[in-house]
mmCIF file of N, CA, C and O in Angstrom:
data_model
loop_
_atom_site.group_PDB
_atom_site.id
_atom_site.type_symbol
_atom_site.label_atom_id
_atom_site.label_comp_id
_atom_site.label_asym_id
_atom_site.label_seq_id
_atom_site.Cartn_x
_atom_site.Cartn_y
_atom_site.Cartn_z
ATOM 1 N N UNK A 4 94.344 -36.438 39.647
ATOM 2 C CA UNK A 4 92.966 -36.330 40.067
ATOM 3 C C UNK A 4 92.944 -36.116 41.573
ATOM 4 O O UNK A 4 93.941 -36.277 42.277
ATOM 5 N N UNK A 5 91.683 -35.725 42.052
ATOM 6 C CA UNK A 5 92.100 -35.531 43.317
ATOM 7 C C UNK A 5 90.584 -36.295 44.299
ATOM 8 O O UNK A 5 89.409 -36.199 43.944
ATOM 9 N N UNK A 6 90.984 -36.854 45.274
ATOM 10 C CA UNK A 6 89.627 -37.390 45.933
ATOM 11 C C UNK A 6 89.914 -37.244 47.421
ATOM 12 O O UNK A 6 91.035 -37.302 47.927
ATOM 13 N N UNK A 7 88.737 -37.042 48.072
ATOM 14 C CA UNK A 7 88.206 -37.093 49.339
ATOM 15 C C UNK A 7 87.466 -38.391 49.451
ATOM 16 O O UNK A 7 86.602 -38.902 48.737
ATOM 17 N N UNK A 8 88.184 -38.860 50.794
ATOM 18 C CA UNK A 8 87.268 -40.201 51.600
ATOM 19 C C UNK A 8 86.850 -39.499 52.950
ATOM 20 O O UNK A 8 87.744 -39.070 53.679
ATOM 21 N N UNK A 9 85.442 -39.357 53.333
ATOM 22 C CA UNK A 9 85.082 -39.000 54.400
ATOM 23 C C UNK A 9 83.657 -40.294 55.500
ATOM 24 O O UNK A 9 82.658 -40.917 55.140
ATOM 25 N N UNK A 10 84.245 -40.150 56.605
ATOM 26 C CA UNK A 10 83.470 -41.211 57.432
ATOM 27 C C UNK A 10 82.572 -40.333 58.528
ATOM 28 O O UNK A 10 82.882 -39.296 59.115
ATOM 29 N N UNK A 11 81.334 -41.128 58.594
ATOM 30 C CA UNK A 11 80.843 -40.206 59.689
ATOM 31 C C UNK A 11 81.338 -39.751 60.823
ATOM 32 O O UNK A 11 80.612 -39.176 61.634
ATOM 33 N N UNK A 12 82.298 -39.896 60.978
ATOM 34 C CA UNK A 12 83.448 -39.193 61.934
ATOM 35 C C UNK A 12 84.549 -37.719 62.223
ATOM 36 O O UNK A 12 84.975 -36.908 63.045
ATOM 37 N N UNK A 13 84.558 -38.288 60.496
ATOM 38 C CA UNK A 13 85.961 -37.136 60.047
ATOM 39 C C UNK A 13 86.606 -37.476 58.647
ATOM 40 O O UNK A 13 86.850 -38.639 58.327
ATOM 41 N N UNK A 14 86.854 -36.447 57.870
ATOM 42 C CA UNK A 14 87.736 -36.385 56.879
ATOM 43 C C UNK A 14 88.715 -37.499 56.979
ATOM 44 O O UNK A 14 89.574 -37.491 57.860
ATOM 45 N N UNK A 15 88.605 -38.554 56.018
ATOM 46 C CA UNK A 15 90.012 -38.963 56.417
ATOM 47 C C UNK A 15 91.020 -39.145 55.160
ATOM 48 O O UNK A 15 91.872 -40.009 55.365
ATOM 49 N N UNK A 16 91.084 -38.561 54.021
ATOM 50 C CA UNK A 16 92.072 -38.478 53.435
ATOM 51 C C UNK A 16 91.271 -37.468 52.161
ATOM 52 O O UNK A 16 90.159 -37.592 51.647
ATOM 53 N N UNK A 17 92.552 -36.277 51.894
ATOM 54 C CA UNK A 17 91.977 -35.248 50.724
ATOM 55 C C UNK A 17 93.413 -34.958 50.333
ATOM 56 O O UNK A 17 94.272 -34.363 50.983
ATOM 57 N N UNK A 18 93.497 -35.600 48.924
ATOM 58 C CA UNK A 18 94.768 -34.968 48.133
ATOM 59 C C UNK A 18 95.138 -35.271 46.623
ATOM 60 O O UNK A 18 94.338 -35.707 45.795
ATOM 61 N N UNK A 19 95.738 -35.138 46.517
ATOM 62 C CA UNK A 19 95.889 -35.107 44.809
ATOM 63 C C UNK A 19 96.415 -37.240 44.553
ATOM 64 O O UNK A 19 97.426 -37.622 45.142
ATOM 65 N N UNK A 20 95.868 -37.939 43.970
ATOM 66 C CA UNK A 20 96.207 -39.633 43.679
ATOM 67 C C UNK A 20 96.573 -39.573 42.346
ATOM 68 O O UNK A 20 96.452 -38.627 41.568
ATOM 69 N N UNK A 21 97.173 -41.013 42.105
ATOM 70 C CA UNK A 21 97.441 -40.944 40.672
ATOM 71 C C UNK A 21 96.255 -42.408 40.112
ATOM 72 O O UNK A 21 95.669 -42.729 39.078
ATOM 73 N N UNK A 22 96.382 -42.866 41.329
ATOM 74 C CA UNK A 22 95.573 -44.403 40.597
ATOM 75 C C UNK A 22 94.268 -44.316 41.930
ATOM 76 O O UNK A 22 94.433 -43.350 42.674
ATOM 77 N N UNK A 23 93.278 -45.042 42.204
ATOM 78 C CA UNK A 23 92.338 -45.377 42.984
ATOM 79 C C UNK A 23 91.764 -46.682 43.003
ATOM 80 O O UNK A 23 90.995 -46.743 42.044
ATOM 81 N N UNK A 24 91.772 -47.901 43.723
ATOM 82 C CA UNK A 24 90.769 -48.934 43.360
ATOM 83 C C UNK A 24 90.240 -49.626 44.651
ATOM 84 O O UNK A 24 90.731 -49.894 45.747
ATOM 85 N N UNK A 25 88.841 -49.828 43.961
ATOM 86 C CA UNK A 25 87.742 -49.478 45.017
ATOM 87 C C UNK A 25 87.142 -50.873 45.348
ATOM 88 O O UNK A 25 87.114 -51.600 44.355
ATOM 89 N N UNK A 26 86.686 -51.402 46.412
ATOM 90 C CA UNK A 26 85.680 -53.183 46.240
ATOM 91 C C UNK A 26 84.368 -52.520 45.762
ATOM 92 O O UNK A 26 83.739 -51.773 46.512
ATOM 93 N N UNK A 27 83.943 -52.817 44.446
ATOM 94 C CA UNK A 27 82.494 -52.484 44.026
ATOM 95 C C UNK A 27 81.988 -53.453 44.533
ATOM 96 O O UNK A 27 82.556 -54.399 45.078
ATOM 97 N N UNK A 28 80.394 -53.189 44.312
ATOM 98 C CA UNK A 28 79.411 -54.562 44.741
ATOM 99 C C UNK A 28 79.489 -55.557 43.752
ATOM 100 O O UNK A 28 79.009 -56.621 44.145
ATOM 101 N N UNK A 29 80.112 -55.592 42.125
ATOM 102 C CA UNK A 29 80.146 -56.750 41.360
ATOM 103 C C UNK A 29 81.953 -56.786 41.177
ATOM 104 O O UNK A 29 82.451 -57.251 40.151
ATOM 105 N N UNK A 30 82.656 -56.332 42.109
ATOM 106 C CA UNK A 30 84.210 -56.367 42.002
ATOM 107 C C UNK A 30 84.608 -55.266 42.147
ATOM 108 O O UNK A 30 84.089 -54.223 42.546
ATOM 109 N N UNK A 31 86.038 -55.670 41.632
ATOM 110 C CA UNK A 31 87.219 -54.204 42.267
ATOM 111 C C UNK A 31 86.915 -53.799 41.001
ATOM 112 O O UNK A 31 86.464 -54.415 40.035
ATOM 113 N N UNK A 32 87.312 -52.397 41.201
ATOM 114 C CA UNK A 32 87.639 -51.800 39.835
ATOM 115 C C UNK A 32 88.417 -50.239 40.174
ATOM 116 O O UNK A 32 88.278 -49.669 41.256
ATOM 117 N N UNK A 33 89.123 -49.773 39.203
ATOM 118 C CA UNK A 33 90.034 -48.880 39.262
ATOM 119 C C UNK A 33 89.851 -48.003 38.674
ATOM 120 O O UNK A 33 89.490 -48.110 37.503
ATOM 121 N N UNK A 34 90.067 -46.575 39.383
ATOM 122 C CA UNK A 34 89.557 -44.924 38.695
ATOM 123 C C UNK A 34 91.189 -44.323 38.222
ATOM 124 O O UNK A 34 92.008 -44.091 39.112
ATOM 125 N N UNK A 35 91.516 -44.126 36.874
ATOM 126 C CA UNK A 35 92.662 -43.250 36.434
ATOM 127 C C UNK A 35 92.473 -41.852 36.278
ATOM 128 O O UNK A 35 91.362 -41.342 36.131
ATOM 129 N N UNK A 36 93.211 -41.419 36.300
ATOM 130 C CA UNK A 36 93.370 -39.458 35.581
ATOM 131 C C UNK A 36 92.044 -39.835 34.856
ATOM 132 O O UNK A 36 91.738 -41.017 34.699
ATOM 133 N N UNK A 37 91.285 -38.843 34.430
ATOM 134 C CA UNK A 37 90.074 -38.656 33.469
ATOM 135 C C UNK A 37 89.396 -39.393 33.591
ATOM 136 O O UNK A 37 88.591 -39.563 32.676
ATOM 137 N N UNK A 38 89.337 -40.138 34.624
ATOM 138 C CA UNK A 38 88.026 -41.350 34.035
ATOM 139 C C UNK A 38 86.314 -40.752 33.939
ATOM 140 O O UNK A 38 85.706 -39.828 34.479
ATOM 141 N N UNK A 39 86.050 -41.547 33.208
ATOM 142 C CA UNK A 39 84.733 -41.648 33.193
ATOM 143 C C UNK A 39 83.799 -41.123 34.156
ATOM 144 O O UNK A 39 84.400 -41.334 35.209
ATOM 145 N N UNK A 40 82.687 -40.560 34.467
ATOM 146 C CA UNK A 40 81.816 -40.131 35.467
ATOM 147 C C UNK A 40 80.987 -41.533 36.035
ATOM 148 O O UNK A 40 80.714 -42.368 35.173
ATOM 149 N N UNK A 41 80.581 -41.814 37.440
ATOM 150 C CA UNK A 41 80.573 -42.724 37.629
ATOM 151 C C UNK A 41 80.305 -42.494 39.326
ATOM 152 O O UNK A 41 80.960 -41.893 40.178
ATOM 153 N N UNK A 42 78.577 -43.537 39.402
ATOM 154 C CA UNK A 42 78.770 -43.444 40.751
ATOM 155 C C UNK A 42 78.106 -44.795 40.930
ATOM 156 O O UNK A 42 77.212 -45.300 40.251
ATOM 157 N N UNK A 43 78.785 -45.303 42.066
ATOM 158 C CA UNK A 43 78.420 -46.958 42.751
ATOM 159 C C UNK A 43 78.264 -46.762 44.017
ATOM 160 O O UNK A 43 78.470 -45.790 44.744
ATOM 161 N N UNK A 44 77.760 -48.117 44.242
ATOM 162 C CA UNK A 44 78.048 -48.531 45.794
ATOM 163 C C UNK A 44 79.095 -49.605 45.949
ATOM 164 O O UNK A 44 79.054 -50.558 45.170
ATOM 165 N N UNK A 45 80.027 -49.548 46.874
ATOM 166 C CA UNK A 45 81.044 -49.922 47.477
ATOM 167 C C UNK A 45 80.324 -51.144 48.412
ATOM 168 O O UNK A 45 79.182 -51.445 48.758
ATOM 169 N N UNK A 46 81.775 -51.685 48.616
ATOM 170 C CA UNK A 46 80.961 -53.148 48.940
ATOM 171 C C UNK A 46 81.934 -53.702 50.147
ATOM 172 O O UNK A 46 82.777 -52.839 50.391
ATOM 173 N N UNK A 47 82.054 -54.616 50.802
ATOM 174 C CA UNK A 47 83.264 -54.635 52.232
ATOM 175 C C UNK A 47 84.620 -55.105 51.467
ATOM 176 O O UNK A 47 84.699 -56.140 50.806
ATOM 177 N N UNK A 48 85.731 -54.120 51.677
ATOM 178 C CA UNK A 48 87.177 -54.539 51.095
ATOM 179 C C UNK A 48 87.910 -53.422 51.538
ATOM 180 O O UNK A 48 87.666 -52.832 52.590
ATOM 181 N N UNK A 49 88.672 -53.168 50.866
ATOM 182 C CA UNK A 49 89.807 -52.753 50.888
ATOM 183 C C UNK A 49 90.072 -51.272 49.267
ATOM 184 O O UNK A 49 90.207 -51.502 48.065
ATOM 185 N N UNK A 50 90.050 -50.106 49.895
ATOM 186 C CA UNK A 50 90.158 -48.919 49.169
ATOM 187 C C UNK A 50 91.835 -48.913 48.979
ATOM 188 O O UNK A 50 92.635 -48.811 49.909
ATOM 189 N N UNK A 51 92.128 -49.030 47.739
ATOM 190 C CA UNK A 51 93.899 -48.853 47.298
ATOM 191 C C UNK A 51 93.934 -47.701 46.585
ATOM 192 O O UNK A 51 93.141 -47.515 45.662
ATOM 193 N N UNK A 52 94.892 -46.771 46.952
ATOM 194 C CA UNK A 52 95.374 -45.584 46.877
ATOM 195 C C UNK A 52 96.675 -45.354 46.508
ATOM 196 O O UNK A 52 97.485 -45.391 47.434
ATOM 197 N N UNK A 53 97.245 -45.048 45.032
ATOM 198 C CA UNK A 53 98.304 -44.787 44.433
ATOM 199 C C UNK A 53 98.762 -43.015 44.475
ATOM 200 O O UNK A 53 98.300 -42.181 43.696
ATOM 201 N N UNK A 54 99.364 -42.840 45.137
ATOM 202 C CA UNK A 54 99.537 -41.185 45.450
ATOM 203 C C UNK A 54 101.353 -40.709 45.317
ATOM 204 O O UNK A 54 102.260 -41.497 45.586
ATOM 205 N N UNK A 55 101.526 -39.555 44.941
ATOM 206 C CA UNK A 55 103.302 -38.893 45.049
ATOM 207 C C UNK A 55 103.735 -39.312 46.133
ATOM 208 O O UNK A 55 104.701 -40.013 46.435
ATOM 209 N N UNK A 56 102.536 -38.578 46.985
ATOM 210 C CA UNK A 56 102.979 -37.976 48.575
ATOM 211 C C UNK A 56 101.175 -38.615 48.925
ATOM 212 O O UNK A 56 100.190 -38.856 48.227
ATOM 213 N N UNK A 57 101.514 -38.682 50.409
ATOM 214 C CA UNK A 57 100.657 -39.469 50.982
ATOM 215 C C UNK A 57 100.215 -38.832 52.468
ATOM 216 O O UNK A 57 100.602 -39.600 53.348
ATOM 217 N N UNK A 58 99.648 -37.877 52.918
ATOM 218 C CA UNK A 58 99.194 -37.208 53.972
ATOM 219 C C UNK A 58 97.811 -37.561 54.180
ATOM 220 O O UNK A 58 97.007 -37.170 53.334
ATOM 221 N N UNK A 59 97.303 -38.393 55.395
ATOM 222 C CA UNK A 59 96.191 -38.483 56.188
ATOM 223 C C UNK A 59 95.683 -37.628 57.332
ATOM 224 O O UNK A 59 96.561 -37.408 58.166
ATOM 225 N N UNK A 60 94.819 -37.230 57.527
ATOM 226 C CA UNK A 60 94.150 -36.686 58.761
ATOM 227 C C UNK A 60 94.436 -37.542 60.072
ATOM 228 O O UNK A 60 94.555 -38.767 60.050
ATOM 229 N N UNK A 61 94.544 -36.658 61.359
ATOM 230 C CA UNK A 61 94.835 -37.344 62.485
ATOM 231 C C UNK A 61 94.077 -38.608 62.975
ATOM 232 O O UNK A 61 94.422 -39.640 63.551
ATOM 233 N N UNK A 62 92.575 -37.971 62.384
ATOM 234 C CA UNK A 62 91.744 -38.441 62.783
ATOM 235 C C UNK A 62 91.851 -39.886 61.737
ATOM 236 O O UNK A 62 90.989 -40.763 61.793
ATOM 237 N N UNK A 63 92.754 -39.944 61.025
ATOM 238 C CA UNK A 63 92.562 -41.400 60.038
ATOM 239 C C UNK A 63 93.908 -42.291 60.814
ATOM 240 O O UNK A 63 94.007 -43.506 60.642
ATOM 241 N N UNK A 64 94.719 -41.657 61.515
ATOM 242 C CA UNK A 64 95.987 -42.205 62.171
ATOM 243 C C UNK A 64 95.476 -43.847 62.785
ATOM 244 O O UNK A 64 94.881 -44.268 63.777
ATOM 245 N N UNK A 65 96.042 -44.377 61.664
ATOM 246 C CA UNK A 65 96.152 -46.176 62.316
ATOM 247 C C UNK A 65 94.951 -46.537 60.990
ATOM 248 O O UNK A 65 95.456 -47.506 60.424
ATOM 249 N N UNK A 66 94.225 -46.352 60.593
ATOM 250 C CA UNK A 66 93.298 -46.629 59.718
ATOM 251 C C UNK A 66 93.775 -47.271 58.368
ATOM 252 O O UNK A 66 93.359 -48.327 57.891
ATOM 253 N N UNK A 67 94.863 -46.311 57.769
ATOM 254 C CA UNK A 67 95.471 -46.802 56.257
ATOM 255 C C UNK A 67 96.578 -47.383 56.777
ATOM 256 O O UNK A 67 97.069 -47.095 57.868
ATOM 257 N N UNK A 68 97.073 -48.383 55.844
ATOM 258 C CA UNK A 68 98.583 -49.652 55.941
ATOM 259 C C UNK A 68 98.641 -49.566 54.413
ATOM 260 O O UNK A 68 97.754 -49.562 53.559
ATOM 261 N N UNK A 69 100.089 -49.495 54.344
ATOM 262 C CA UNK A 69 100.624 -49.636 53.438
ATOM 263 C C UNK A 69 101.042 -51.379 53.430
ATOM 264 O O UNK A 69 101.513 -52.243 54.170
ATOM 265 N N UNK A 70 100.440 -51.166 51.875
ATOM 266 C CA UNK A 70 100.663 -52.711 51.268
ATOM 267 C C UNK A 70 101.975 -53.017 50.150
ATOM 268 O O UNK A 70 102.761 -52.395 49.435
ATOM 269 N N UNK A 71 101.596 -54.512 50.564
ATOM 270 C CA UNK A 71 102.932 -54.766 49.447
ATOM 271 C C UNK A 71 103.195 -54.451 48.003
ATOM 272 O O UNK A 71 104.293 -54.514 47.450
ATOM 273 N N UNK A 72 101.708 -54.003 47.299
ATOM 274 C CA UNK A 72 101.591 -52.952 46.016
ATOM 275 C C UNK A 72 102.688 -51.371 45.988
ATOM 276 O O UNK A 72 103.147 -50.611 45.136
ATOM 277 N N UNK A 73 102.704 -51.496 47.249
ATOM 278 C CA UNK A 73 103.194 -49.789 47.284
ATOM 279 C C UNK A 73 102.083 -48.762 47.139
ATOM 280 O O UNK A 73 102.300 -47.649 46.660
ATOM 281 N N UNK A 74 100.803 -49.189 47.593
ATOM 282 C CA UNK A 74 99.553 -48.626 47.690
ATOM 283 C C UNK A 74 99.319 -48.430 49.131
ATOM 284 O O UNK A 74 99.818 -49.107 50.031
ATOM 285 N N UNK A 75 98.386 -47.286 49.280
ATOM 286 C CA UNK A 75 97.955 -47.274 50.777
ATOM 287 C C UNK A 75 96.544 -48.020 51.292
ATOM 288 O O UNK A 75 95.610 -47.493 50.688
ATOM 289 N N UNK A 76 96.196 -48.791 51.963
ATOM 290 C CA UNK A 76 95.145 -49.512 52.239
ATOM 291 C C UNK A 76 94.581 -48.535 52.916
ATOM 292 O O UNK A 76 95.185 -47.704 53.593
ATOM 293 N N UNK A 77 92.782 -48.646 52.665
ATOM 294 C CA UNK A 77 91.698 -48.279 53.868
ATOM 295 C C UNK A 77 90.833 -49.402 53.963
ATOM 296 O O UNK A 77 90.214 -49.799 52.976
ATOM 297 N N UNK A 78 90.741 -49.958 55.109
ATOM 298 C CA UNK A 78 89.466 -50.933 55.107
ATOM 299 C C UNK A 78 88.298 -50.174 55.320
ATOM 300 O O UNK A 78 88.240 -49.261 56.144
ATOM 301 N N UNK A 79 87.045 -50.649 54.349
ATOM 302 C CA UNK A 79 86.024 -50.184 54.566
ATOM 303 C C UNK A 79 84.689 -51.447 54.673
ATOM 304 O O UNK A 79 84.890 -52.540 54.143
ATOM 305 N N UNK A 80 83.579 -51.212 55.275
ATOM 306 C CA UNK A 80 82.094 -52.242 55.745
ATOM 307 C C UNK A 80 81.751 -51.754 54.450
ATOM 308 O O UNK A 80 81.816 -52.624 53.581
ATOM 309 N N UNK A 81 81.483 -50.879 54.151
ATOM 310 C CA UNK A 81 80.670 -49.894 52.350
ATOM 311 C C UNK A 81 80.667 -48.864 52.411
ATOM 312 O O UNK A 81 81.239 -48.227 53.296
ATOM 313 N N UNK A 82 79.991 -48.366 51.441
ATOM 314 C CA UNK A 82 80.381 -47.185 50.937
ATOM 315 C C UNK A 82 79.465 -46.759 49.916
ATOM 316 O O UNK A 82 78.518 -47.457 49.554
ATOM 317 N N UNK A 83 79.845 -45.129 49.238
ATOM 318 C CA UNK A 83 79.636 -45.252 48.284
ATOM 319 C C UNK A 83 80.538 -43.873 47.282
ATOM 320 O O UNK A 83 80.908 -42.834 47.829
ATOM 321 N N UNK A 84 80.680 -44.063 46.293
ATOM 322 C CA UNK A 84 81.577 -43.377 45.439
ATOM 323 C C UNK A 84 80.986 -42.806 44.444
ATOM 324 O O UNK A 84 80.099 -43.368 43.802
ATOM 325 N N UNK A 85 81.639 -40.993 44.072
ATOM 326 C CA UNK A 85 80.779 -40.765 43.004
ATOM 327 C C UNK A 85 82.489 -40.011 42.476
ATOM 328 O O UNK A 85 83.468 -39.792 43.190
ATOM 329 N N UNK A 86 82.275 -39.729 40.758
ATOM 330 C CA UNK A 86 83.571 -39.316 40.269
ATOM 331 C C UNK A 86 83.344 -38.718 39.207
ATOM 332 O O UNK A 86 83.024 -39.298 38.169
ATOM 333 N N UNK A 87 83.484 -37.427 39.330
ATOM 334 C CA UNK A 87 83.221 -36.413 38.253
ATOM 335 C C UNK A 87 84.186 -35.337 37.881
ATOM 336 O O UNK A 87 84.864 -34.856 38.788
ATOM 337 N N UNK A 88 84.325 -34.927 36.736
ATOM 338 C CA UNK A 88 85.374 -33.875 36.638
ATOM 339 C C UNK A 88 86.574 -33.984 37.438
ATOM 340 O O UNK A 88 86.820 -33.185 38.341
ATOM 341 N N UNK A 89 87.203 -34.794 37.181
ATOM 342 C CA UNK A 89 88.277 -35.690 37.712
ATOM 343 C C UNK A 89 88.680 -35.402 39.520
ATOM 344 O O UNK A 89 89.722 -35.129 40.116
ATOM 345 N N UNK A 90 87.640 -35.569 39.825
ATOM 346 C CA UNK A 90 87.565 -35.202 41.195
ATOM 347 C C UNK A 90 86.642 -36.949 41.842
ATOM 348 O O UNK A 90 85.589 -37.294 41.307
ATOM 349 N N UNK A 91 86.994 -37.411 42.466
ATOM 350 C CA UNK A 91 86.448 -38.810 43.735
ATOM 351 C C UNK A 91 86.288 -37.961 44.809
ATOM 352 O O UNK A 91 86.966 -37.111 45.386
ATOM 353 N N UNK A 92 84.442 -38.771 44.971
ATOM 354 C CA UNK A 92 84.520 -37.870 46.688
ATOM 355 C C UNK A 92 83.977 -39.743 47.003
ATOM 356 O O UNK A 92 83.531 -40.492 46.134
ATOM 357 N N UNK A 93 84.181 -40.064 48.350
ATOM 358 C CA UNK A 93 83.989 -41.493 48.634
ATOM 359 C C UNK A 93 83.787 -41.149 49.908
ATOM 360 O O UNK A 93 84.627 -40.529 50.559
ATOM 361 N N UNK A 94 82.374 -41.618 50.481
ATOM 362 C CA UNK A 94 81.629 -41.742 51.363
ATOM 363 C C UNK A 94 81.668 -43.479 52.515
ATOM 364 O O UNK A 94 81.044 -44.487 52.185
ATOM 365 N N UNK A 95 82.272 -43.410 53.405
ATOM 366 C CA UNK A 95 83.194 -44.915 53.661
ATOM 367 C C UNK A 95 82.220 -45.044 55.022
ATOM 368 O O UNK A 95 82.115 -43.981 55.634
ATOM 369 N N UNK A 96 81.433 -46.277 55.635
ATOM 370 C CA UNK A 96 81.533 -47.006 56.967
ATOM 371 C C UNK A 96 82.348 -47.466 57.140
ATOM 372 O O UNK A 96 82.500 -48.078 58.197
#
């Protein structure tokens, strides 16, 4: 699947993931290959990102940490997420 996280700033990550999990406003929850169509609001946590290969924008340099999952961290204030046709676009403060 493939998703874009963009901040009123700048692009900061567009590429092909295998897993996604997001802080919803009633909990975490996790987007696979095909999921479901689906749009929320995001809530203050931590965006985990399961990917092959892992390329960020300059403009995201220092932003994502890799965690002890073997996932890439983004901290985010909120958000909001929409996921269709196996495509995530995620809208991040």
């Amino acid at each position: 699947m493939y998703l874009e996280i963009i901040s009123p700033e700048a692009k900061l990550f567009s590429g092909k993931v295998t897993s996604v999990t997001v802080p919803g406003i009633d909990g975490e929850f996790q987007m696979l290959n095909h999921h479901a169509a689906i749009i929320s609001i995001l809530a203050k946590g931590d965006i985990k990102i399961a990917a092959d290969s892992f390329e960020f924008s300059k403009e995201a340099e220092g932003k994502f940490f890799l965690g002890g999952d073997k996932k890439y961290h983004l901290s985010i204030n909120s958000g909001t997420l929409e996921m269709n046709d196996n495509k995530i676009n995620i809208l991040v403060d």
